[in-house]
Short mmCIF file of C-alpha atoms in Angstrom, two decimals:
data_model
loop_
_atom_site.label_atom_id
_atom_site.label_comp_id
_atom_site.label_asym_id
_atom_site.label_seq_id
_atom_site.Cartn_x
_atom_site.Cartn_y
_atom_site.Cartn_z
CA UNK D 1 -261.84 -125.26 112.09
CA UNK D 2 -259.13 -127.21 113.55
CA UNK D 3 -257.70 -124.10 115.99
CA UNK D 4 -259.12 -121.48 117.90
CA UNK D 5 -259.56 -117.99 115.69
CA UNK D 6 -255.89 -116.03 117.34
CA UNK D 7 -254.24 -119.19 117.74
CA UNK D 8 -254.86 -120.29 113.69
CA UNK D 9 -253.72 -116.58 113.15
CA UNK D 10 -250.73 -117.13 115.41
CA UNK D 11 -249.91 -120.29 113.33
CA UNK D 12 -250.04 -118.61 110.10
CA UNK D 13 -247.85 -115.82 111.09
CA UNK D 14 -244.97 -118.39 112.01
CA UNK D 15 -245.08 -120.39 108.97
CA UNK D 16 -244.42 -117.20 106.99
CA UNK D 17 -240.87 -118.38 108.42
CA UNK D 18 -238.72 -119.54 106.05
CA UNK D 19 -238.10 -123.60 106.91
CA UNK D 20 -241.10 -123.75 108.49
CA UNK D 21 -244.05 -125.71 107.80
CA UNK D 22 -247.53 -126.31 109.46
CA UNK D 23 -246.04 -128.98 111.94
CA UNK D 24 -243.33 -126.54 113.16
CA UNK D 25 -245.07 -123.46 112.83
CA UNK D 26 -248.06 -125.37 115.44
CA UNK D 27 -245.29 -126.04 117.70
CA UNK D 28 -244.05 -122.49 118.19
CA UNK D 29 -247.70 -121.15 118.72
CA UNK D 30 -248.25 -123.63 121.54
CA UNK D 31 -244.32 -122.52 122.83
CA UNK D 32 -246.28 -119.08 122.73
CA UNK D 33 -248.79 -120.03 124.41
CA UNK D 34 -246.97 -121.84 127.19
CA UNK D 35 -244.29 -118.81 127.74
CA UNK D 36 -245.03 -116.72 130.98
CA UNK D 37 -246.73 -112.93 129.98
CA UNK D 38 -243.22 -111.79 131.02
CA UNK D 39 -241.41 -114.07 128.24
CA UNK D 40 -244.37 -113.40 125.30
CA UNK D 41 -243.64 -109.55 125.94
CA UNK D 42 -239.77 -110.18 126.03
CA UNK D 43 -240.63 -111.45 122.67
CA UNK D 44 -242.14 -109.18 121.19
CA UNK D 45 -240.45 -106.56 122.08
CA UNK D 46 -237.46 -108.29 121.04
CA UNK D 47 -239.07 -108.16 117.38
CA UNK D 48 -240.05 -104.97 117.65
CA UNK D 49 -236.93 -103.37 118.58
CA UNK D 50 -234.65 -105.31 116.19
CA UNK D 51 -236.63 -103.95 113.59
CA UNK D 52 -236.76 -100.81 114.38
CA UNK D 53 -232.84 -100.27 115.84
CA UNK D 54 -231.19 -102.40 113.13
CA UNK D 55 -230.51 -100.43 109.84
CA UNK D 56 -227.65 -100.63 107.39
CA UNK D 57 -224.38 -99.31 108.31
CA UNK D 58 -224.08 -96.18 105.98
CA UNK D 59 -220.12 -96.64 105.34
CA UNK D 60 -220.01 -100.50 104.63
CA UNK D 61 -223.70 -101.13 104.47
CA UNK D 62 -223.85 -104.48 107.43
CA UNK D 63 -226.60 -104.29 109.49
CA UNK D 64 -226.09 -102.32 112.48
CA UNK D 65 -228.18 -100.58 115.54
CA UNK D 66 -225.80 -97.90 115.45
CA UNK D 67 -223.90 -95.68 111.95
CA UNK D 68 -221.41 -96.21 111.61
CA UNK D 69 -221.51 -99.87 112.58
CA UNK D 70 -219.33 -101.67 116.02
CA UNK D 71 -217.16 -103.13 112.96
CA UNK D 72 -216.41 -99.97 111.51
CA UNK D 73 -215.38 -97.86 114.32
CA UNK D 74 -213.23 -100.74 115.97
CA UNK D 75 -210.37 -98.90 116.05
CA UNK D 76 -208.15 -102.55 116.70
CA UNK D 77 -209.40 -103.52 113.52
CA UNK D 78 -206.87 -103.09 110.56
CA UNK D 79 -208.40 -99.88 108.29
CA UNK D 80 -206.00 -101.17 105.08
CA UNK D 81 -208.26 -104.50 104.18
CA UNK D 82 -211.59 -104.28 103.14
CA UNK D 83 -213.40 -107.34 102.62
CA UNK D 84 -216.57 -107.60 100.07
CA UNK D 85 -219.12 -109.45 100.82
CA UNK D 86 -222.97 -109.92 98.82
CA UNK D 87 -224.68 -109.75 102.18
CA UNK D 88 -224.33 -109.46 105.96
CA UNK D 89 -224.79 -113.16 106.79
CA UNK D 90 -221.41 -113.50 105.16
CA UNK D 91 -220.18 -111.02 107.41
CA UNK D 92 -221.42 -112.99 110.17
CA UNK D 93 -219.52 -116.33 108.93
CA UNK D 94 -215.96 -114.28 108.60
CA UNK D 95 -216.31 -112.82 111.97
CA UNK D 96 -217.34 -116.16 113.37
CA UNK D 97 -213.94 -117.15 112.67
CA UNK D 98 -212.05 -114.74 114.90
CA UNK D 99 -209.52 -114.96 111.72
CA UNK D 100 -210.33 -111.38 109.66
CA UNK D 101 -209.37 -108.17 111.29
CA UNK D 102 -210.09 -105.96 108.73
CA UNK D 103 -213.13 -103.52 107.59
CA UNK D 104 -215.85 -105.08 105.58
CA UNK D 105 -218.27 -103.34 102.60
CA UNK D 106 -221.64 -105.48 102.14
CA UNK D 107 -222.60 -105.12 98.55
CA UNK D 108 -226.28 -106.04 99.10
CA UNK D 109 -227.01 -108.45 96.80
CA UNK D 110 -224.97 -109.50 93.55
CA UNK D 111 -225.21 -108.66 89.89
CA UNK D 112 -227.73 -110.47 87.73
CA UNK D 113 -229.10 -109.10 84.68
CA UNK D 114 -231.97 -111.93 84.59
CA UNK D 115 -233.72 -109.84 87.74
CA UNK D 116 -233.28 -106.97 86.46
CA UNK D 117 -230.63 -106.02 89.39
CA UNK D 118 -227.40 -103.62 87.79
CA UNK D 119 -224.82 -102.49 89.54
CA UNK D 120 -226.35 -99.33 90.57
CA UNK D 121 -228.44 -101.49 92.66
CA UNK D 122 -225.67 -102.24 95.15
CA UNK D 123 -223.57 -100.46 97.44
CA UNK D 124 -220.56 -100.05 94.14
CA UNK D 125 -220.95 -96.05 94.28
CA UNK D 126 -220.12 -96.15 98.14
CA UNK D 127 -217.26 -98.74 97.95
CA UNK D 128 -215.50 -96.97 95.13
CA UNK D 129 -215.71 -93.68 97.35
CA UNK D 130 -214.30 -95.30 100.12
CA UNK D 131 -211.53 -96.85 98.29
CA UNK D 132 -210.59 -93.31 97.12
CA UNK D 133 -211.48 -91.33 100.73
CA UNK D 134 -209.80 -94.29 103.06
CA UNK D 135 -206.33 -95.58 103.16
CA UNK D 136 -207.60 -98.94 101.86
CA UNK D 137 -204.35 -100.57 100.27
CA UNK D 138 -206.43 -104.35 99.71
CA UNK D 139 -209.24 -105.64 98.82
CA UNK D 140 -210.70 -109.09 99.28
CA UNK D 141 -213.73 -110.31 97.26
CA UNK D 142 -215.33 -113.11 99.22
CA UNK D 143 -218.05 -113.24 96.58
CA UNK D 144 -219.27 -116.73 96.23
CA UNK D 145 -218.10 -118.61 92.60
CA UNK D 146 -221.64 -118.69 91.34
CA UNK D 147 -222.49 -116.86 87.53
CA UNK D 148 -223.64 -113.59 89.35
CA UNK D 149 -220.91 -113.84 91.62
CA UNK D 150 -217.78 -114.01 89.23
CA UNK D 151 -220.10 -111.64 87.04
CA UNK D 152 -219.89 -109.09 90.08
CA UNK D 153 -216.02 -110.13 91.15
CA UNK D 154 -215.21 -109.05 87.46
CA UNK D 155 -217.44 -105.71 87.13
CA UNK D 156 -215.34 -104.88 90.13
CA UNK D 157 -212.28 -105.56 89.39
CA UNK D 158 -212.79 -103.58 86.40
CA UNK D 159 -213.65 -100.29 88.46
CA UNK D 160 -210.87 -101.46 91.09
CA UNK D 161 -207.90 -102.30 89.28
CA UNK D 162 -207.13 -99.25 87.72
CA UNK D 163 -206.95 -97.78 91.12
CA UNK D 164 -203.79 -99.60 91.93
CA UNK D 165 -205.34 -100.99 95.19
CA UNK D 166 -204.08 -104.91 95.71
CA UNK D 167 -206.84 -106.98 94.83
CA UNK D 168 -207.91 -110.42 95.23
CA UNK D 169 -210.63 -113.37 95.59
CA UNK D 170 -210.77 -115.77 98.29
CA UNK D 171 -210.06 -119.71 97.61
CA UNK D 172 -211.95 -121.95 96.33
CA UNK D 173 -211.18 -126.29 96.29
CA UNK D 174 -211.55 -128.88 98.40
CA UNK D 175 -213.56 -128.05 101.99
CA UNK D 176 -211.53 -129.44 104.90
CA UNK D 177 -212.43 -132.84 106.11
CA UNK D 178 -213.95 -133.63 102.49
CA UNK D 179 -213.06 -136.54 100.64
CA UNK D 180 -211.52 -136.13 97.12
CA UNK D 181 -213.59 -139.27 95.65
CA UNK D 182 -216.82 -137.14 96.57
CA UNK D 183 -215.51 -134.03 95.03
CA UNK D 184 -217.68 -132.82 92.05
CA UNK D 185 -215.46 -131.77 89.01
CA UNK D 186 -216.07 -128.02 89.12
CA UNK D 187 -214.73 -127.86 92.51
CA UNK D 188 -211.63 -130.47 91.95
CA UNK D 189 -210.99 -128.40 88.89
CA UNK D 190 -210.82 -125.43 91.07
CA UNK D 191 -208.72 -127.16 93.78
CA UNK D 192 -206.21 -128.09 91.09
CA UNK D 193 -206.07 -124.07 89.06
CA UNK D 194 -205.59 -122.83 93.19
CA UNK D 195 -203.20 -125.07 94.03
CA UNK D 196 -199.94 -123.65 95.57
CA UNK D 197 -196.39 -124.16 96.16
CA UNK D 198 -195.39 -125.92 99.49
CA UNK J 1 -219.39 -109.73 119.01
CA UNK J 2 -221.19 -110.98 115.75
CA UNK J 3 -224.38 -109.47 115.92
CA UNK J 4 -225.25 -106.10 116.85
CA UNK J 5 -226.89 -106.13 119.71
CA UNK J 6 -230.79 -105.88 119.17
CA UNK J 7 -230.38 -108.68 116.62
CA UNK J 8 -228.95 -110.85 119.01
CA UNK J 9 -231.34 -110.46 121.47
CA UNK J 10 -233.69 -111.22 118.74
CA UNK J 11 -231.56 -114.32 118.06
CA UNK J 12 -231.92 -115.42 121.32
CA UNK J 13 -235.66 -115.44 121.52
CA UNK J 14 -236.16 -117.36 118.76
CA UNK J 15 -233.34 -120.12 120.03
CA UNK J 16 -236.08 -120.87 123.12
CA UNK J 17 -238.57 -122.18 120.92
CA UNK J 18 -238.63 -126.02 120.86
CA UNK J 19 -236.42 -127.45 117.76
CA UNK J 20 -234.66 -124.15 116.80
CA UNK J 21 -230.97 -124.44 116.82
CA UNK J 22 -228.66 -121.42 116.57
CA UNK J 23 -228.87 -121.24 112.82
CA UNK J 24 -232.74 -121.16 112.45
CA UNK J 25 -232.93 -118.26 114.77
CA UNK J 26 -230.29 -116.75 112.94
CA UNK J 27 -232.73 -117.00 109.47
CA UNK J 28 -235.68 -116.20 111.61
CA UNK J 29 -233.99 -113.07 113.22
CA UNK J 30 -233.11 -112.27 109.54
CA UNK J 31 -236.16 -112.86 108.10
CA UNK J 32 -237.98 -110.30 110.37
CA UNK J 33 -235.77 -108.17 109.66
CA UNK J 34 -236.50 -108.66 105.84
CA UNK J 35 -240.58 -108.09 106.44
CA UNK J 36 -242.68 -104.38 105.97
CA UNK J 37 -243.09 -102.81 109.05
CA UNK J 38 -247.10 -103.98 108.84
CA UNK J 39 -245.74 -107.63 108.48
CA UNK J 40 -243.63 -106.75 111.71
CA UNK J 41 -246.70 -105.48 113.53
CA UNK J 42 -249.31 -108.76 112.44
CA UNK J 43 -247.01 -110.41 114.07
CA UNK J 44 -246.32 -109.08 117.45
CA UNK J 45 -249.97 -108.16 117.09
CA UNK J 46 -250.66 -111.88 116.49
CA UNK J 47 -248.38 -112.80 119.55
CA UNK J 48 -249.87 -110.85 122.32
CA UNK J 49 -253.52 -111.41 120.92
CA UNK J 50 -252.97 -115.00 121.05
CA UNK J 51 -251.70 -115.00 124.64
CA UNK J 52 -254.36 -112.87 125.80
CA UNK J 53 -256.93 -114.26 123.90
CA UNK J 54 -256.25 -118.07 124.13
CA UNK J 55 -257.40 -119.51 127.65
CA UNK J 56 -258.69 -123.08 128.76
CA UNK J 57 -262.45 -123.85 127.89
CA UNK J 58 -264.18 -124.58 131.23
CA UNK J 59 -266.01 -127.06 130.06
CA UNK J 60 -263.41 -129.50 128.55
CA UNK J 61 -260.17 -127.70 128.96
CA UNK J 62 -259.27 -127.43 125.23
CA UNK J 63 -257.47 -124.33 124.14
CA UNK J 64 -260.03 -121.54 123.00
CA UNK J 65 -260.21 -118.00 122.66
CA UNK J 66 -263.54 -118.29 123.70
CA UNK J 67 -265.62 -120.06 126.96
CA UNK J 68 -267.58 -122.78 126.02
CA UNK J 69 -265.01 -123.49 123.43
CA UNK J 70 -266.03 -123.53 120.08
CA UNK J 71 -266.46 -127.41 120.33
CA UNK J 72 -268.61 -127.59 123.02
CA UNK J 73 -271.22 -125.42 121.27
CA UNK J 74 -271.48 -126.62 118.27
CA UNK J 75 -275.31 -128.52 118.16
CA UNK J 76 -274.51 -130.27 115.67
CA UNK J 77 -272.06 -132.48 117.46
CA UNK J 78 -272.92 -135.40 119.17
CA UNK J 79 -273.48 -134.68 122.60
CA UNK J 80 -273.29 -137.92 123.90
CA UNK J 81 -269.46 -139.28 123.45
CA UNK J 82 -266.62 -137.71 124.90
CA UNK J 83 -263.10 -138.36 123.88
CA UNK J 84 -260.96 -138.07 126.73
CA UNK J 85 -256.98 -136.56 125.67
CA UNK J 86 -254.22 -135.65 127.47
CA UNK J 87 -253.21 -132.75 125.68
CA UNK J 88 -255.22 -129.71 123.61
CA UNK J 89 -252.51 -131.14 120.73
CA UNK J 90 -254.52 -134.13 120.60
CA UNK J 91 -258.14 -132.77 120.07
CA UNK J 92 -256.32 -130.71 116.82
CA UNK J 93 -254.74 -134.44 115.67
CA UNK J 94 -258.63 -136.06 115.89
CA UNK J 95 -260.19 -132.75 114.77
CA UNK J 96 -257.45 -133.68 111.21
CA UNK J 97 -259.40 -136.86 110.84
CA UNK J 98 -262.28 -135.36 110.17
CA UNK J 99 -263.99 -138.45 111.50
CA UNK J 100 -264.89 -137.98 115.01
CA UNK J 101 -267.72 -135.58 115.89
CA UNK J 102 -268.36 -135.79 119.60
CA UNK J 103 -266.75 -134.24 122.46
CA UNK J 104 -263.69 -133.55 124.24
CA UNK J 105 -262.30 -134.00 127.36
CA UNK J 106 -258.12 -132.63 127.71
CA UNK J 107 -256.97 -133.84 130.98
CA UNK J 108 -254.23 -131.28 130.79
CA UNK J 109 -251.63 -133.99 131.27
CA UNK J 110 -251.07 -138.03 132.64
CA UNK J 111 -250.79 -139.20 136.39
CA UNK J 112 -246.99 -139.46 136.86
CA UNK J 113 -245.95 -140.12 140.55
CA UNK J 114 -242.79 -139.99 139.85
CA UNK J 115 -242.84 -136.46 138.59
CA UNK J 116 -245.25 -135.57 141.33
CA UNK J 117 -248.11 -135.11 139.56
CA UNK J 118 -251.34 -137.20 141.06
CA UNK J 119 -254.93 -136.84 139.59
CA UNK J 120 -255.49 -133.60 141.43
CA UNK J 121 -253.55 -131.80 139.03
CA UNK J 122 -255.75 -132.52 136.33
CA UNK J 123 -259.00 -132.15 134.93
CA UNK J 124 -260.65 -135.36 136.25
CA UNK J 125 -262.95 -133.88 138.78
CA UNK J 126 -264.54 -131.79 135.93
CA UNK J 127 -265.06 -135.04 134.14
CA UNK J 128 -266.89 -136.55 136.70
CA UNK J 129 -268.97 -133.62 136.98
CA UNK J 130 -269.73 -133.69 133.21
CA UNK J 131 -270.21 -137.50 133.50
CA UNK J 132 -273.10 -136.79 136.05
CA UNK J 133 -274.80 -133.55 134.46
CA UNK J 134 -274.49 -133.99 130.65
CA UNK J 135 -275.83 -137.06 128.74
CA UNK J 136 -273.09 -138.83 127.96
CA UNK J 137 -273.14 -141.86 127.26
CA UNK J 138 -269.85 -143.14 125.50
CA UNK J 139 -266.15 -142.56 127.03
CA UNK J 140 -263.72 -143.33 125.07
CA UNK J 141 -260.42 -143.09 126.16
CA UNK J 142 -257.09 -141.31 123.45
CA UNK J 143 -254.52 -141.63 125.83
CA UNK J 144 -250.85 -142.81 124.64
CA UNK J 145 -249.91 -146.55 125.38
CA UNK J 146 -247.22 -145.17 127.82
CA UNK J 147 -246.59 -146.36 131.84
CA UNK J 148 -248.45 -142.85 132.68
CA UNK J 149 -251.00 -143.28 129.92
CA UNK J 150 -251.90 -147.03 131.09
CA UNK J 151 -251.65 -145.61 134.82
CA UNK J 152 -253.95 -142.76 134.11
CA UNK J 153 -256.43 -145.27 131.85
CA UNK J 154 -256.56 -147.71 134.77
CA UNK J 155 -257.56 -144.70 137.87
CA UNK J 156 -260.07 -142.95 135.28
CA UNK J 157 -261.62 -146.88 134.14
CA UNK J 158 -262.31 -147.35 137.83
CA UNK J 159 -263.86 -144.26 138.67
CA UNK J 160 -265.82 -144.09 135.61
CA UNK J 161 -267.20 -147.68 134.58
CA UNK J 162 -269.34 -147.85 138.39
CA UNK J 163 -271.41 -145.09 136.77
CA UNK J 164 -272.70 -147.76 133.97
CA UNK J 165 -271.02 -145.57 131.62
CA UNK J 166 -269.87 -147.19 127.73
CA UNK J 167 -265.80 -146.77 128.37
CA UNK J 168 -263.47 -147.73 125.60
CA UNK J 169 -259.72 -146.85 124.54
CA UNK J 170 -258.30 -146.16 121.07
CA UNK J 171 -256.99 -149.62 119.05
CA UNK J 172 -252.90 -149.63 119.40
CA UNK J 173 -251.87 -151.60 116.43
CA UNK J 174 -249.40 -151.78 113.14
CA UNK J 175 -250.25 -148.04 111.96
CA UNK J 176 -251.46 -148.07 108.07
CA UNK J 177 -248.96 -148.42 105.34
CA UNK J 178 -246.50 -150.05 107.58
CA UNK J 179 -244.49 -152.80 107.28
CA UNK J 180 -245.28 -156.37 109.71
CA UNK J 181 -240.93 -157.06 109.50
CA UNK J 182 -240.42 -153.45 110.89
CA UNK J 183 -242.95 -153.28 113.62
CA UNK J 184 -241.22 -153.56 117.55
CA UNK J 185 -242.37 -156.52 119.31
CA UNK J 186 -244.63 -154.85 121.53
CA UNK J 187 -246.86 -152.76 118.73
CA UNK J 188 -247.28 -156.70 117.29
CA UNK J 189 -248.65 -157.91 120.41
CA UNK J 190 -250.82 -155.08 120.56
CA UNK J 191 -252.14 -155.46 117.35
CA UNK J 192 -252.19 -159.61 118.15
CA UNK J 193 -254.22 -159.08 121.06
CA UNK J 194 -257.04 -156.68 119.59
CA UNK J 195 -257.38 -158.26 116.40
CA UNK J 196 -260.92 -158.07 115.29
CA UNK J 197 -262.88 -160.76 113.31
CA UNK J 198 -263.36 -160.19 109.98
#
């Protein structure tokens, strides 16, 4: 019996936490403990609230406290480019570039036959009607070049194609500021099939 | 705007607790999202119980949710050494050891002039009252080998050793599985100066 009874519980609750082990998950109880009453409730009402306001966006499936979602009824935003993405962090890392204007579709998750997850686990149905409903005239897979990810980037492109809706994938090659010595091969090898006129 | 807005708030939160950057609140704020609504609740539950539950033992100012502490009551403890700490974090790093099985003292912090805080602000006078109304016998002092440790060592030895009391302070030393070329010069006069015969 190292801690007190709610304190050990406290603990245990934090290193649920993913990253966090006993060491860190000690220090945030004590950070608990030393917060005002004012701060602990700002807390928890901070988790409550997010969990109960935040849902998925029921056109493009990011996660939203309001349907449709502050990306999808951004009128500035360009309503031709729809960008497909496996989850919302990666919405997150596009908009935290202040570069893409366009809509967005979250696919929630990827294909992959291995865990049992088909496509009629992800949000295909609802991207395929908004393709046909909206005035969508491109589409950009940012689906990351792993198996299930080409695997879903070609199921897609299947359905899309046919629609005669521009498609294509983002880049893949050398990161910026890399170093081609350090390079592995897959990703050299897809620097050099990308590469383009200048 | 990245995040709608109760998950930023969320995000937020978590960013005040010590050691979490941007990016680990961001997977924290995520992975409450990801829990059941029960898993939600346990923790806010375990939150608010913790900060209502967890006080100060009167007795030897360790963190407890109840008064005696669990420590102080046990019987089967020896009643008759106290280790004095600075901090409720250090009882939990002896209580790891397994070894010692006396009792506690937390001073609640180290005289630091310079930060304003004298020997008023912490638990001292309670020691001296447990000095002169328990049994103990053995002091024995945990403090860190810092200017405010040594300062606080040196006001507590004085005040203590008139009362015939045993005082002693934790060996500083090479820690185990260390390396004599990588010690700092003063841990190797430390450990020079308390060597031990063999």
């Amino acid at each position: 019996m190292f801690f007190t009874r709610p304190l050990a519980r406290l603990i245990e609750e934090f290193q649920k936490f993913p990253g966090v082990g006993p060491k860190s998950a000690q220090r945030m109880a004590f950070h608990v403990l030393d917060l005002s009453a004012e701060d602990a409730q700002a807390l928890t009402e901070a988790i409550t609230e997010a969990k109960e306001k935040v849902k998925h966006c029921n056109t493009c499936f990011h996660l939203s406290a309001q349907d449709p979602c502050e990306i999808c009824v951004d009128s500035r935003r360009d309503q031709q480019v729809v960008c497909v993405v496996a989850d919302p962090k990666d919405v997150i890392a596009f908009e935290r570039t202040r570069e893409y204007r366009g809509q967005y579709h979250v696919l929630t998750g990827l294909i992959s036959p291995l865990d049992g997850k088909g496509p009629d686990k992800l949000s295909i149905r609802q991207l395929l009607a908004r393709l046909q409903n909206e005035t969508i005239k491109e589409v950009i897979m940012a689906i990351n070049p792993t198996v299930e990810g080409d695997a879903t980037v070609l199921y897609l492109s299947q359905l899309i194609k046919p629609a005669g809706i521009k498609l294509s994938r983002i880049a893949f090659g050398l990161p910026m500021g890399s170093d081609l010595e350090y390079a592995d091969d897959m990703t050299l090898s897809k620097s050099l099939e990308g590469r383009r006129e200048i």
